XYZ file of C-alpha atoms in Angstrom:
307
model
C 35.937 60.634 142.163
C 36.413 57.255 140.539
C 37.946 55.757 143.552
C 35.070 57.046 145.567
C 32.491 55.480 143.413
C 34.135 52.107 143.426
C 33.971 52.319 147.264
C 30.487 53.196 147.401
C 29.565 50.309 145.158
C 31.645 47.853 147.028
C 30.244 49.058 150.294
C 26.658 48.855 148.908
C 27.054 45.394 147.548
C 29.340 43.771 150.229
C 26.534 42.721 152.570
C 24.220 41.126 149.960
C 27.133 39.220 148.432
C 28.211 37.993 151.639
C 24.609 36.760 152.685
C 24.329 35.145 149.313
C 27.714 33.371 149.664
C 26.720 32.135 153.177
C 23.216 30.942 152.695
C 23.291 30.021 148.854
C 26.782 29.243 147.672
C 28.215 27.588 150.977
C 25.543 24.982 150.922
C 26.454 23.813 147.445
C 29.991 23.733 148.385
C 29.301 21.678 151.595
C 26.946 19.306 149.747
C 29.982 18.407 147.331
C 32.116 17.981 150.440
C 29.644 15.613 152.117
C 29.130 13.698 148.765
C 32.794 12.568 149.102
C 32.265 11.055 152.463
C 30.460 8.051 153.997
C 28.315 9.782 156.506
C 25.256 8.602 158.635
C 24.332 12.248 159.819
C 25.884 11.899 163.238
C 28.827 14.188 164.005
C 32.166 12.644 163.804
C 31.230 9.642 161.740
C 31.953 10.899 158.340
C 34.672 8.886 156.508
C 36.428 10.234 153.316
C 35.539 7.985 150.499
C 36.370 10.094 147.390
C 34.396 9.439 144.340
C 33.072 6.347 145.660
C 29.536 7.437 146.124
C 29.423 8.720 142.333
C 30.534 5.340 141.272
C 27.846 3.587 143.468
C 25.312 6.008 141.936
C 26.288 5.161 138.285
C 25.413 1.529 138.867
C 22.156 2.340 140.997
C 19.238 1.118 138.986
C 16.703 2.874 141.265
C 18.526 6.279 140.770
C 18.336 5.781 136.986
C 14.664 4.747 137.074
C 13.908 7.955 138.975
C 16.235 10.129 136.502
C 14.284 8.773 133.469
C 11.074 9.602 135.173
C 12.267 13.315 135.545
C 13.392 13.370 131.951
C 9.892 12.259 130.830
C 8.429 15.118 133.014
C 11.032 17.499 131.608
C 9.930 16.651 128.024
C 6.153 16.583 128.484
C 5.428 19.058 131.358
C 6.962 22.425 129.908
C 5.706 21.809 126.415
C 2.120 21.079 127.629
C 2.108 23.900 130.318
C 3.697 26.658 128.223
C 1.390 25.695 125.090
C -1.689 25.847 127.191
C -0.418 29.047 128.752
C 0.164 30.629 125.337
C -3.065 29.555 123.935
C -5.187 30.819 126.735
C -3.245 33.913 127.041
C -3.820 34.542 123.280
C -7.576 33.887 123.494
C -7.851 36.172 126.429
C -6.078 39.056 124.860
C -6.374 38.938 121.066
C -8.558 35.952 120.482
C -12.254 37.372 120.806
C -14.644 38.581 118.165
C -14.426 42.122 116.999
C -16.574 44.564 118.827
C -17.810 48.105 117.626
C -14.941 50.228 118.703
C -12.326 47.304 119.377
C -10.504 45.685 116.393
C -8.353 43.461 118.841
C -9.948 42.310 122.021
C -10.130 39.002 124.091
C -12.874 36.792 124.685
C -15.863 37.746 126.767
C -15.220 37.395 130.349
C -11.495 37.407 129.948
C -10.879 39.074 133.415
C -12.806 36.408 135.060
C -10.894 33.837 133.319
C -7.563 35.218 134.350
C -8.700 34.943 137.922
C -9.876 31.245 137.515
C -6.638 30.300 135.786
C -4.512 32.150 138.394
C -6.390 30.591 141.510
C -4.337 27.509 141.831
C -1.253 29.657 142.392
C -2.617 30.979 145.679
C -2.858 27.528 147.053
C -0.256 25.675 148.652
C 1.320 22.780 146.655
C 0.489 20.399 149.732
C -3.172 21.371 149.498
C -3.379 20.871 145.629
C -1.759 17.325 146.184
C -4.401 16.439 148.921
C -7.183 17.560 146.723
C -6.082 15.651 143.591
C -5.214 12.584 145.656
C -8.841 12.369 146.747
C -10.005 13.247 143.165
C -7.909 10.029 141.952
C -9.345 8.091 144.760
C -10.309 4.832 143.145
C -13.286 4.242 145.150
C -16.471 4.640 142.753
C -18.218 6.388 145.578
C -15.510 8.594 147.335
C -13.264 9.138 144.371
C -14.582 12.358 142.405
C -13.303 11.158 139.110
C -14.581 7.747 139.146
C -17.679 8.910 140.576
C -18.212 11.506 137.687
C -17.240 8.834 135.108
C -19.910 6.562 136.681
C -22.382 9.281 136.794
C -22.222 9.764 133.013
C -22.240 6.141 132.141
C -18.551 5.690 131.426
C -17.979 3.263 134.123
C -15.565 1.329 131.608
C -12.993 4.257 132.099
C -12.923 4.044 135.778
C -9.467 3.212 137.069
C -7.173 2.921 139.917
C -5.343 5.917 138.655
C -2.403 6.530 141.081
C -2.464 2.809 141.769
C -2.218 1.796 138.256
C 1.578 1.539 137.083
C 1.062 2.945 133.587
C -1.113 5.840 134.639
C 0.334 6.973 138.037
C 3.183 9.379 136.647
C 0.740 10.792 134.097
C -1.704 11.595 136.539
C 0.856 13.545 138.783
C 2.071 15.184 135.579
C -1.497 16.418 134.864
C -1.671 17.936 138.379
C 1.625 19.700 137.825
C 0.527 21.018 134.568
C -2.832 22.166 136.093
C -1.198 23.927 139.125
C 1.314 25.932 136.862
C -0.454 26.894 133.704
C -2.349 29.748 135.362
C 0.887 31.543 136.200
C 1.911 31.342 132.469
C -1.333 32.642 131.358
C -0.922 35.750 133.520
C 2.698 35.982 132.517
C 2.101 35.854 128.795
C -0.903 37.961 129.076
C 1.237 40.735 130.568
C 3.794 40.343 127.767
C 1.084 40.273 125.096
C -0.395 43.406 126.632
C 3.016 45.240 125.800
C 2.787 44.448 122.047
C 1.338 47.593 120.047
C -2.339 46.881 118.843
C -1.195 48.436 115.603
C 0.685 45.398 114.616
C -2.278 43.079 115.062
C -4.469 45.659 113.253
C -2.136 45.736 110.307
C -2.019 42.003 110.182
C -5.783 41.781 110.239
C -6.210 44.220 107.510
C -3.948 42.146 105.352
C -6.214 39.201 106.015
C -4.325 37.268 108.462
C -6.248 34.770 110.528
C -5.571 33.700 114.170
C -3.001 30.964 113.375
C -0.704 33.207 111.237
C -1.339 36.142 113.746
C -0.098 33.785 116.806
C 2.808 32.147 114.969
C 4.151 34.963 112.838
C 3.523 37.912 115.310
C 2.758 36.844 118.889
C 5.101 34.057 119.351
C 8.159 35.686 117.943
C 7.727 38.730 119.910
C 7.167 36.766 123.228
C 10.039 34.451 122.462
C 12.360 35.838 125.491
C 9.455 35.201 127.748
C 8.818 31.846 126.510
C 12.460 31.086 126.782
C 12.537 32.140 130.443
C 9.378 30.305 131.294
C 10.793 27.129 129.666
C 13.800 27.112 132.018
C 11.592 27.945 135.062
C 9.172 24.967 134.322
C 11.876 22.611 133.420
C 13.320 23.236 136.964
C 9.996 22.462 138.346
C 9.524 19.318 136.276
C 12.941 18.093 137.652
C 11.560 18.466 141.140
C 8.158 17.034 141.741
C 8.970 16.049 145.115
C 5.957 17.294 147.138
C 3.501 15.944 144.429
C 5.110 12.614 144.307
C 5.646 12.220 148.069
C 1.955 12.984 148.983
C 0.069 11.528 146.088
C 2.053 8.428 144.982
C 1.525 4.916 146.455
C 4.090 4.131 149.103
C 6.031 7.215 148.079
C 7.268 6.459 144.610
C 4.911 3.471 143.803
C 3.398 1.429 142.517
C 6.500 -0.450 141.862
C 8.714 2.631 141.429
C 6.373 4.062 138.683
C 6.507 7.514 139.979
C 9.986 7.661 141.552
C 11.800 10.935 141.160
C 15.293 12.100 141.891
C 14.310 14.387 144.670
C 12.354 11.641 146.458
C 15.059 9.282 145.913
C 17.513 11.578 147.675
C 14.959 12.244 150.484
C 14.665 8.334 151.151
C 18.260 7.742 150.916
C 19.117 10.504 153.293
C 16.330 10.269 155.924
C 15.234 6.784 155.835
C 18.453 5.122 155.038
C 20.661 7.519 156.859
C 23.319 7.663 154.078
C 23.776 11.408 153.842
C 26.986 11.169 151.881
C 25.215 9.036 149.099
C 22.298 11.351 149.102
C 24.664 14.326 148.736
C 26.126 12.640 145.661
C 22.481 12.300 144.199
C 22.100 16.214 144.957
C 25.379 17.079 142.982
C 24.000 14.971 140.193
C 20.519 16.780 140.322
C 22.781 20.086 140.213
C 24.671 18.880 137.170
C 21.650 17.814 135.330
C 19.702 20.852 136.184
C 22.464 23.432 135.001
C 23.129 21.285 131.910
C 19.346 21.685 130.940
C 19.146 25.434 131.633
C 22.535 26.116 129.897
C 21.632 23.930 126.719
C 18.002 25.764 126.679
C 19.488 29.132 126.866
C 22.020 28.368 124.152
C 19.738 26.601 121.680
C 16.636 28.580 122.103
C 18.315 31.982 121.706
C 17.221 34.303 118.966
C 17.797 37.727 117.955
C 15.710 40.081 119.991
C 12.754 41.661 118.020
C 12.193 45.298 118.802
C 8.886 46.890 118.540
């Protein structure tokens, strides 16, 4: 019986494991192999150079500039996105005023707000980038943001936005947050819905306000979901390729102010035809991403609270 069970398990998992190895594991292995070569992308032109690409990468100021931009995004984007997601989800589920037969309820119109928050998730990231590129248009007549500021008498706040070195990356980060916060509103709302209402009612009977209720009840019970969301959002922040490529001035400008690692990899491979060097960047990105995920799962770990 035992041998039959194991044969069944192996037979059931063999095909998925093979497919995963071919289409997921194999490209990672090939990327590392290519990173050890000087290859222009043409068949038969690869030349083994060992760790030379990694040494060159270590001294590449453009790559470090792009890496630091990703680090800034890694710090700011998950914090703001998850913070807004938790706040809106809390208000939509337990932040409303008491009603006749309901002690715990969300704000009025919470179902409609869920739809509004989630709407950006059904839009392609390319369309989002194009929409916001036009919103940030510096022309006072064509740019929606500058036009709105001018209409309310705030002409002094009008700016070039994506053309301003000190603001360009912040503008792109704002779009990244806007496009993902709705997903976490729905995710955290689903998690909050599983928390027994008796817990909230008991806290309210004891005189707890909204802030103590959130930090002492909601957040601890949602910590596993928040931890997973942090890793997912961190990986998104380490990417940002589509938004930067479409929205930034001359792909990464002005003057490298919005350059990120994936864009630097793309330009190195397809513009400069240095596929070996670009693969070394890809391996470096993999190391950074895995390090972030492992550290997050390690230091954000808490004892699971049962309810």
